[in-house]
Structure formats: structure tokens, C-alpha cells
mmCIF file of C-alpha atoms in Angstrom:
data_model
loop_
_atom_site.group_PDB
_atom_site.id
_atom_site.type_symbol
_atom_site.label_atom_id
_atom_site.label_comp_id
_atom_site.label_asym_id
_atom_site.label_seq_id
_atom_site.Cartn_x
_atom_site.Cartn_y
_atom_site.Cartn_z
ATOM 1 C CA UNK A 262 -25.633 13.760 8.058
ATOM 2 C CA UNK A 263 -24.868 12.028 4.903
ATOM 3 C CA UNK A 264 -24.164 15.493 3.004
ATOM 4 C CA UNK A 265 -22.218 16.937 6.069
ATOM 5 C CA UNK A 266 -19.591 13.602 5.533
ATOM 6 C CA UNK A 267 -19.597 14.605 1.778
ATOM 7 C CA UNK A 268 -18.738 18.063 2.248
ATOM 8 C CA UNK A 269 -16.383 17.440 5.050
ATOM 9 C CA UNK A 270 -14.813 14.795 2.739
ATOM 10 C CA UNK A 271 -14.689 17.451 -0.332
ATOM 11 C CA UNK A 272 -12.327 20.206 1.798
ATOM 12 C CA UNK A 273 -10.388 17.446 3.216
ATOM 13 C CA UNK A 274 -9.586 16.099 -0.355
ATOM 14 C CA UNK A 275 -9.071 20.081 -1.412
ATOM 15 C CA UNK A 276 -6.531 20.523 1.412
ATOM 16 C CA UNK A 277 -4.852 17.656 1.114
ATOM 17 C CA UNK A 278 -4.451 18.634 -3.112
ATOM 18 C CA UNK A 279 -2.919 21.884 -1.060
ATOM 19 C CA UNK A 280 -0.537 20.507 0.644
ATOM 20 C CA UNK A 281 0.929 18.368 -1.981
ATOM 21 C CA UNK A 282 1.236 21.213 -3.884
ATOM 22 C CA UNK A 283 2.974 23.669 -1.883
ATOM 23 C CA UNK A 284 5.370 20.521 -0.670
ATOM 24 C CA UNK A 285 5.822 20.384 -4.424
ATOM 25 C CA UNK A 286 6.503 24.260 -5.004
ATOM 26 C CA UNK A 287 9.203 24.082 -1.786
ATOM 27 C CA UNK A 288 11.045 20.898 -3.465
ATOM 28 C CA UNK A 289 11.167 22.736 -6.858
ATOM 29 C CA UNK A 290 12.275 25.941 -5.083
ATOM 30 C CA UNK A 291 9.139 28.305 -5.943
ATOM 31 C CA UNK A 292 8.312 28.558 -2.314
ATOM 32 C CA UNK A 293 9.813 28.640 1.175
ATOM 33 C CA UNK A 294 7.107 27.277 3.307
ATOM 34 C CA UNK A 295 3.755 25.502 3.479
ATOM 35 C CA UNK A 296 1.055 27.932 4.492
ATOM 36 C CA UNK A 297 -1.591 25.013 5.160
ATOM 37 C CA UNK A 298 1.044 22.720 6.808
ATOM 38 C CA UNK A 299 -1.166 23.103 10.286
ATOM 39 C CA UNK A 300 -4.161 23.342 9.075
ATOM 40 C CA UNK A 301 -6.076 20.351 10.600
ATOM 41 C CA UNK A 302 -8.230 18.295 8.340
ATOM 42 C CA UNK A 303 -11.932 18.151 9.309
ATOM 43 C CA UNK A 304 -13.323 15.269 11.349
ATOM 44 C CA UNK A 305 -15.463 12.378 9.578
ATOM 45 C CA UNK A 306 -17.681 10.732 11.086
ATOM 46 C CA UNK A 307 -18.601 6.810 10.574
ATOM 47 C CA UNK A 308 -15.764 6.023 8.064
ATOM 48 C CA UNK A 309 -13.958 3.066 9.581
ATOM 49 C CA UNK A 310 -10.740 3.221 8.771
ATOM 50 C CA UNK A 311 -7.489 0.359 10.185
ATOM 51 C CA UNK A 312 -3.855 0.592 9.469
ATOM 52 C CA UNK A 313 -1.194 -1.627 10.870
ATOM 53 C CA UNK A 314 1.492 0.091 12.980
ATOM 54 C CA UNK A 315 5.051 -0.946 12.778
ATOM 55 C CA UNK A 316 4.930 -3.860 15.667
ATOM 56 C CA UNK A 317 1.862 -5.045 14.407
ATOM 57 C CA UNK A 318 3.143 -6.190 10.732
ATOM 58 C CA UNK A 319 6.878 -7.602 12.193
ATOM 59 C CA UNK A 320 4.108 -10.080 14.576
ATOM 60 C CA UNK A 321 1.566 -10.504 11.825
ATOM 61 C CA UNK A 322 4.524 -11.274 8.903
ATOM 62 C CA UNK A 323 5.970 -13.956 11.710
ATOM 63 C CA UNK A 324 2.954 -15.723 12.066
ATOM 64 C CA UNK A 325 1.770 -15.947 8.407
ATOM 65 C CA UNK A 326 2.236 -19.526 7.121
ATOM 66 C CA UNK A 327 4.731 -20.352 4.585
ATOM 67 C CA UNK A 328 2.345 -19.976 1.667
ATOM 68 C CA UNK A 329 0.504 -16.712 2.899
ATOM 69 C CA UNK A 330 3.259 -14.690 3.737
ATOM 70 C CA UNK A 331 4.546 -13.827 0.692
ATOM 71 C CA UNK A 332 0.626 -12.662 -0.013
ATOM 72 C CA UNK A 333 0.562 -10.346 2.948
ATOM 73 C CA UNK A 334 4.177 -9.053 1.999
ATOM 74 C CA UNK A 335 2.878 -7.728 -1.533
ATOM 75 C CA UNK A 336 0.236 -6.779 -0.168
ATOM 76 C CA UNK A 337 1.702 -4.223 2.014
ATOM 77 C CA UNK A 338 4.623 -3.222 -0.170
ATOM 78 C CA UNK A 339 2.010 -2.626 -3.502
ATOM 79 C CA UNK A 340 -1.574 -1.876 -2.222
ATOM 80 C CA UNK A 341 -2.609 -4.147 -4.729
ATOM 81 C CA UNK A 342 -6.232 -5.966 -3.940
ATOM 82 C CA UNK A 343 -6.542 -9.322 -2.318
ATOM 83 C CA UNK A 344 -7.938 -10.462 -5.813
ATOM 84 C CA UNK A 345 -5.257 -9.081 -7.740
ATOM 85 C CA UNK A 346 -2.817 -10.763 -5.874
ATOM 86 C CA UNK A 347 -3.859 -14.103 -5.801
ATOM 87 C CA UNK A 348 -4.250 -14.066 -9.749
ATOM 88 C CA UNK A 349 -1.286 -12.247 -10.588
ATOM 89 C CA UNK A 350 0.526 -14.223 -13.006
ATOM 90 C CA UNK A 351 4.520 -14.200 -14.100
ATOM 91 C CA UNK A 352 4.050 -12.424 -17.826
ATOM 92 C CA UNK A 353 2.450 -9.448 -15.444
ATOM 93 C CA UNK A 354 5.850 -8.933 -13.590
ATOM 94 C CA UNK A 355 8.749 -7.653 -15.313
ATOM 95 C CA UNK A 356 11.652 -8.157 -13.004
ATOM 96 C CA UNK A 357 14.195 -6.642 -15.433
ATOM 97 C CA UNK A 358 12.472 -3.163 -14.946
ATOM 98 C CA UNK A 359 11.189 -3.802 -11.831
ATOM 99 C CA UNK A 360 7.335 -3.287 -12.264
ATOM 100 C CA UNK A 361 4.280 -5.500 -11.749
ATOM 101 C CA UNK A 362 1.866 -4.526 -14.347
ATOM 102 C CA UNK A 363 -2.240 -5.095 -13.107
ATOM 103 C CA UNK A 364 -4.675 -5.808 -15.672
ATOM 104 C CA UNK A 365 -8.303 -4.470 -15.108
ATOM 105 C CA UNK A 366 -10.360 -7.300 -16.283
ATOM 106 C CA UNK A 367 -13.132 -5.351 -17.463
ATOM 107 C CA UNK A 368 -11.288 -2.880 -18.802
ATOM 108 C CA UNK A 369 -8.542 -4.074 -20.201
ATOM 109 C CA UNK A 370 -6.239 -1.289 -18.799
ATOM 110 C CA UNK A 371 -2.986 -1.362 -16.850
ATOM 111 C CA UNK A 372 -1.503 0.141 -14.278
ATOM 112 C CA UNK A 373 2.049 0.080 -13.111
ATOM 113 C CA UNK A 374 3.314 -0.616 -9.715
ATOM 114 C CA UNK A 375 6.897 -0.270 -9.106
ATOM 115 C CA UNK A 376 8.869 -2.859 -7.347
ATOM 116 C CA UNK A 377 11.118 -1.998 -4.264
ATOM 117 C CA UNK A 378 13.819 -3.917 -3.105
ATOM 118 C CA UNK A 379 12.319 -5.975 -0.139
ATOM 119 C CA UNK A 380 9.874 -7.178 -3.053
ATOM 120 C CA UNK A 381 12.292 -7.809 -5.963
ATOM 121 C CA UNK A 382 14.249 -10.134 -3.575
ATOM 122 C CA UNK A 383 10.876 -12.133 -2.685
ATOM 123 C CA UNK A 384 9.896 -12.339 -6.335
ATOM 124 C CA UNK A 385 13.022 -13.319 -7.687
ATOM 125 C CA UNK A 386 12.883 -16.164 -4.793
ATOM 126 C CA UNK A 387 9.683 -17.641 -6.105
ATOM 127 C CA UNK A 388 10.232 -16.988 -9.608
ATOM 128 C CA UNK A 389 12.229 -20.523 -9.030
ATOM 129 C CA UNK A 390 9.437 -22.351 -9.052
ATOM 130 C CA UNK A 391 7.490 -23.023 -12.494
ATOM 131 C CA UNK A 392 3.832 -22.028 -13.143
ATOM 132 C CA UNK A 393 1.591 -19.601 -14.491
ATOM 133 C CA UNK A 394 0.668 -17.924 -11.555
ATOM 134 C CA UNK A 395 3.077 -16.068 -8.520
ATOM 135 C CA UNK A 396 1.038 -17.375 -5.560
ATOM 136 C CA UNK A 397 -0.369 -20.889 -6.311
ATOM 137 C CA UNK A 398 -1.781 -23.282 -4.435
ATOM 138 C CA UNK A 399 -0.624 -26.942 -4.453
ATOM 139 C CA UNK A 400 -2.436 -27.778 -7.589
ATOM 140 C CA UNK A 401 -0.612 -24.625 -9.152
ATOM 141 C CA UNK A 402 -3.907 -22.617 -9.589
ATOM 142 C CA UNK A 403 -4.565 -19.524 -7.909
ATOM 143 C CA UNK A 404 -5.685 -20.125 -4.185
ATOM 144 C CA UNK A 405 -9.777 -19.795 -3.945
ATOM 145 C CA UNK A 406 -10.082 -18.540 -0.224
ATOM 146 C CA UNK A 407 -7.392 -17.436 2.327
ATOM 147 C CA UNK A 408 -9.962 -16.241 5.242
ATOM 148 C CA UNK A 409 -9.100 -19.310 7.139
ATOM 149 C CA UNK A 410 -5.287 -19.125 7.389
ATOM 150 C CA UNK A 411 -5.686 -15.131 7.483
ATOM 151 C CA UNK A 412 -7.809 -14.689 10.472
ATOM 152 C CA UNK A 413 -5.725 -17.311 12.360
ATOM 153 C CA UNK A 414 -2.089 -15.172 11.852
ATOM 154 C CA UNK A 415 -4.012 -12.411 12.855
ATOM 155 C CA UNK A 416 -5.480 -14.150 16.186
ATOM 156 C CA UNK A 417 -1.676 -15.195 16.825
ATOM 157 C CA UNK A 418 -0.566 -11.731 16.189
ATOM 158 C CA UNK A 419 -3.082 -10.442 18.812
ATOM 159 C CA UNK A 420 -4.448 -7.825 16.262
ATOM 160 C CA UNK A 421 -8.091 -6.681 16.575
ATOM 161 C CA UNK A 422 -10.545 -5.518 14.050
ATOM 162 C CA UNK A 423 -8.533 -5.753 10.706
ATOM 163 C CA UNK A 424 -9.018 -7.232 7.602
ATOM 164 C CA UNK A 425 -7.060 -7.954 4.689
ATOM 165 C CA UNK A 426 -8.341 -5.406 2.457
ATOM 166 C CA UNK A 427 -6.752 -2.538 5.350
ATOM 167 C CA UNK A 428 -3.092 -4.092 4.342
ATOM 168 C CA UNK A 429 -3.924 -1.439 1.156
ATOM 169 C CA UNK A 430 -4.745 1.108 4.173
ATOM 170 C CA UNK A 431 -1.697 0.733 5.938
ATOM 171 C CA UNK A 432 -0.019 0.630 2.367
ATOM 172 C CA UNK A 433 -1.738 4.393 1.706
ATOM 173 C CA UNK A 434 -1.070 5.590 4.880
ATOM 174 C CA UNK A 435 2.382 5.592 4.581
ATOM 175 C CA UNK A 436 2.163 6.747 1.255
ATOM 176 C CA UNK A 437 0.258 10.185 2.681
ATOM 177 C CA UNK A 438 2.597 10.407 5.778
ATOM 178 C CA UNK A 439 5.397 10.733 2.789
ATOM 179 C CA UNK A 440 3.792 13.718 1.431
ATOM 180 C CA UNK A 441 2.876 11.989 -1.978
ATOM 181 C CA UNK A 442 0.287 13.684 -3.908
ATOM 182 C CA UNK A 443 -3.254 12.002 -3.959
ATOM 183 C CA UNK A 444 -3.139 11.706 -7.962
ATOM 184 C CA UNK A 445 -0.180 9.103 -7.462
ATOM 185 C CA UNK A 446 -1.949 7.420 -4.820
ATOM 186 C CA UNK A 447 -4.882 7.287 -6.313
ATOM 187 C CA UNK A 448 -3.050 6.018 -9.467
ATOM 188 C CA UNK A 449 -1.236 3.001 -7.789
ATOM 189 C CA UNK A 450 -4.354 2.014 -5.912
ATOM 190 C CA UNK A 451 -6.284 1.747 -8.962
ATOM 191 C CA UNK A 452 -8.918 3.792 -7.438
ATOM 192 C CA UNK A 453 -11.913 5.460 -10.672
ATOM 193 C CA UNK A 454 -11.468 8.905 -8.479
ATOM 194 C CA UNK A 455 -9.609 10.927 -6.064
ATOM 195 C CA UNK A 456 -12.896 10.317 -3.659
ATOM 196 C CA UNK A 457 -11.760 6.188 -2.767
ATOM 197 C CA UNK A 458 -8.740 7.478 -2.511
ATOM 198 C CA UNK A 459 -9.291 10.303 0.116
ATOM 199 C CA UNK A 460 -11.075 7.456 2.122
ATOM 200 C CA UNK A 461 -8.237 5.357 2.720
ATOM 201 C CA UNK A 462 -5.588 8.406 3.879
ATOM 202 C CA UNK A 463 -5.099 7.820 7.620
ATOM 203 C CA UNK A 464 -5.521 10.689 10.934
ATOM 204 C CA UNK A 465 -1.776 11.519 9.949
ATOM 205 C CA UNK A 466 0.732 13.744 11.796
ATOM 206 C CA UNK A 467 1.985 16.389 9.221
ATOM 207 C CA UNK A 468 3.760 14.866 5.843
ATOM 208 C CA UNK A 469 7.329 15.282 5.085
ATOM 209 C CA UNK A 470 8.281 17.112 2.090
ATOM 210 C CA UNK A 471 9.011 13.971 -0.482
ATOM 211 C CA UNK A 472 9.776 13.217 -4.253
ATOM 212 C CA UNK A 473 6.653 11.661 -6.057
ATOM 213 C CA UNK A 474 9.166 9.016 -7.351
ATOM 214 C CA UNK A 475 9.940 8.544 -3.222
ATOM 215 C CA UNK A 476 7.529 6.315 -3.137
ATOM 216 C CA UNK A 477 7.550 2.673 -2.265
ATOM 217 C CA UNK A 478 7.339 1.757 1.468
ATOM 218 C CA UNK A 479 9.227 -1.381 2.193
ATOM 219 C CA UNK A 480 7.717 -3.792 4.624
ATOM 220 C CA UNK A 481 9.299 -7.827 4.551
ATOM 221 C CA UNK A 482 12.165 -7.197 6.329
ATOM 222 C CA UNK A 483 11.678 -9.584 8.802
ATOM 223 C CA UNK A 484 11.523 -12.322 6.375
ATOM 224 C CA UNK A 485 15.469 -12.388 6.661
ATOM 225 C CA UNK A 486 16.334 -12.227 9.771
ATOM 226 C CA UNK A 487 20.147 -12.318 8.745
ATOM 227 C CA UNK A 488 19.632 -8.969 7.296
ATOM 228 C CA UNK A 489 20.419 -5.671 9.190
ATOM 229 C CA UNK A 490 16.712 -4.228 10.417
ATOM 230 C CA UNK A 491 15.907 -1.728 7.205
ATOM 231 C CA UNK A 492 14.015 1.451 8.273
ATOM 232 C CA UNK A 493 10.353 1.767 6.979
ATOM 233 C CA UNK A 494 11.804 5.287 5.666
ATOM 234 C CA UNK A 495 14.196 3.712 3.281
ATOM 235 C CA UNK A 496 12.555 4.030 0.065
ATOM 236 C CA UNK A 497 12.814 3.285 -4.069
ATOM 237 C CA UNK A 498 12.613 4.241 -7.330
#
């Protein structure tokens, strides 16, 4: 059973590869259509896999508290780890150019995660306040545990079975309903190989032809409810 998931999970990954490419060879004009564009991917079994839908982040952004919903809102516009966020510091995010840079503690390395407009406006907002960090607690340290106030927005929301850690699934998922390759996902989720990354794209209906740069799903909308509704296909450098 456990090689018949691997193998499934192998030609899924391989047909996903070619579909990004021939969306690729259409938007650079070396091809007219996508000859895989119906071929269904191949069923997995046992992978549990939870993305938010539309209605379900406008209820679970309005019932965040004050300090966690600036948390959830980077976490759905960057895919960026629940761990990651909470110790991201200022000297990581360059609001000039627009990009939060993640440091791999064991590693050293960084990779870059672009910052769309939704974000930019929330990060400029609490860039007012002074610290070290971008999300601190009242002691201006990095908050230890956010279970508690997390499963309680998500009770109020009346969302079952999801956890934090799927805000990077319903990050990915729009990312593969875009038509972005799974090297770029893969890339901006941090993930060692294309493998994790394969295991986060959602059951979803056939991607649109897109620009790699096309990114950046923006979700935070509702923060500002003075602001004209912005369409989850509006989307940034």
C-alpha cells in the first residue's frame, strides 16, 4: 500500500511538472494547447489534506483577536510556517523592495517571499510600533503558544478539522489553481524537495494559464472594511 501511494504520488508530481510546462510553452507562444490539460491526477489514499475556502477565511479573519490576526493574515498571504512567523523579526522584512527574507536556522540560508499589497499595508501598520520582532507579545518577545486563542477563532468560525499549519495549504492551493510551476512553490514554501511540495497541492479543477511572477494570492481584505471587496484573483509582483 505504502509503495502504491509512492508511485501514485511520483506520476502525479510528473504530470503536474507537465502541465506547468506546456502552460509555460502556450504563454511564451511555442504551443497552442495543453495536451494533458484533462488528464486527471491519480487518487491518493490516506494523505489528509484541508484548505480554507473563500467564506471560511472572511469568518475565521473576523473572529481572530486583535493580536492573532495579523498572524493568520501572513500566514495565508506567504505560506510561511507558524514558527517562522512568530519569530520573524523587522531586519528580515525589507519594505522598500517589498520582500520578507526567512532565515533557515540550521542552515543559514534564505529564501525570499514577496510581499503583496494586502500585506505591505498590514506591515507598514505595525512597523509603528518599536521592537525587534513583527508579532510580539506584551513583553515584546515572540509569543510562545497561540493554540489557545487559535482553536477558539476557529470554534467561532464554525470550521472543522483544520489546523494552523493548513493556512500554508490553502496558501499552495491557490498557488496550483494559478497554474504556477511546482519549483516556485516548492521554493516559497521552503520545502528540501518537490515531494512536500506535491503533498500540499489540493483536488484542483484545471489551472489557468499564469505568469510565474503572478503569484501572490491576497487574503486580508476584510481587515478594512472601508475598502472595496478585492478579488482573490487580483494578484502581485
Amino acid at each position: 500500500l505504502a509503495l502504491e501511494r509512492l508511485v501514485q504520488g511520483r506520476v502525479n508530481i510528473e504530470l503536474s511538472c507537465l502541465r506547468a510546462m506546456f502552460n509555460k510553452a502556450i504563454l511564451w507562444s511555442k504551443a497552442v494547447q495543453n495536451p494533458v490539460r484533462h488528464v486527471k491526477m491519480l487518487s491518493e489514499k490516506n494523505r489528509r489534506l484541508r484548505y480554507l475556502k473563500e467564506d471560511e477565511i472572511e469568518r475565521l479573519i473576523a473572529n481572530c483577536p486583535d493580536y492573532l490576526r495579523p498572524i493568520v493574515v501572513i500566514a495565508l498571504n506567504t505560506g510561511m510556517r507558524k514558527g517562522e512567523i512568530l519569530n520573524l523579526k523587522w531586519e528580515d522584512v525589507d519594505l522598500g523592495t517589498r520582500i520578507i527574507y526567512v532565515v533557515n536556522t540550521k542552515t543559514n540560508e534564505k529564501r525570499e517571499i514577496p510581499v503583496n499589497t494586502v500585506l505591505y499595508a498590514m506591515l507598514v501598520d505595525l512597523r509603528t510600533k518599536s521592537g525587534a520582532y513583527v508579532f510580539p507579545n506584551d513583553a515584546g518577545e515572540p509569543y510562545v503558544d497561540i493554540r489557545k486563542g487559535f482553536r477558539t477563532a476557529i470554534k467561532k468560525s464554525h470550521i472543522r478539522n483544520f489546523r494552523f499549519h493548513d493556512l500554508r495549504h490553502t496558501f499552495a492551493s491557490q498557488l496550483v489553481m494559478k497554474g504556477v510551476d511546482l519549483k516556485t512553490i516548492q521554493e516559497l514554501l521552503g520545502h528540501k524537495s518537490i515531494e512536500m511540495t506535491i503533498e500540499v497541492r489540493t483536488p484542483f479543477t484545471e489551472p489557468q494559464t499564469s505568469s510565474s511572477r503572478e503569484i501572490m494570492p491576497e487574503y486580508g481584505h476584510y481587515l478594512d472594511t472601508r475598502a472595496q471587496r478585492t478579488s482573490i484573483q487580483e494578484f502581485v509582483v
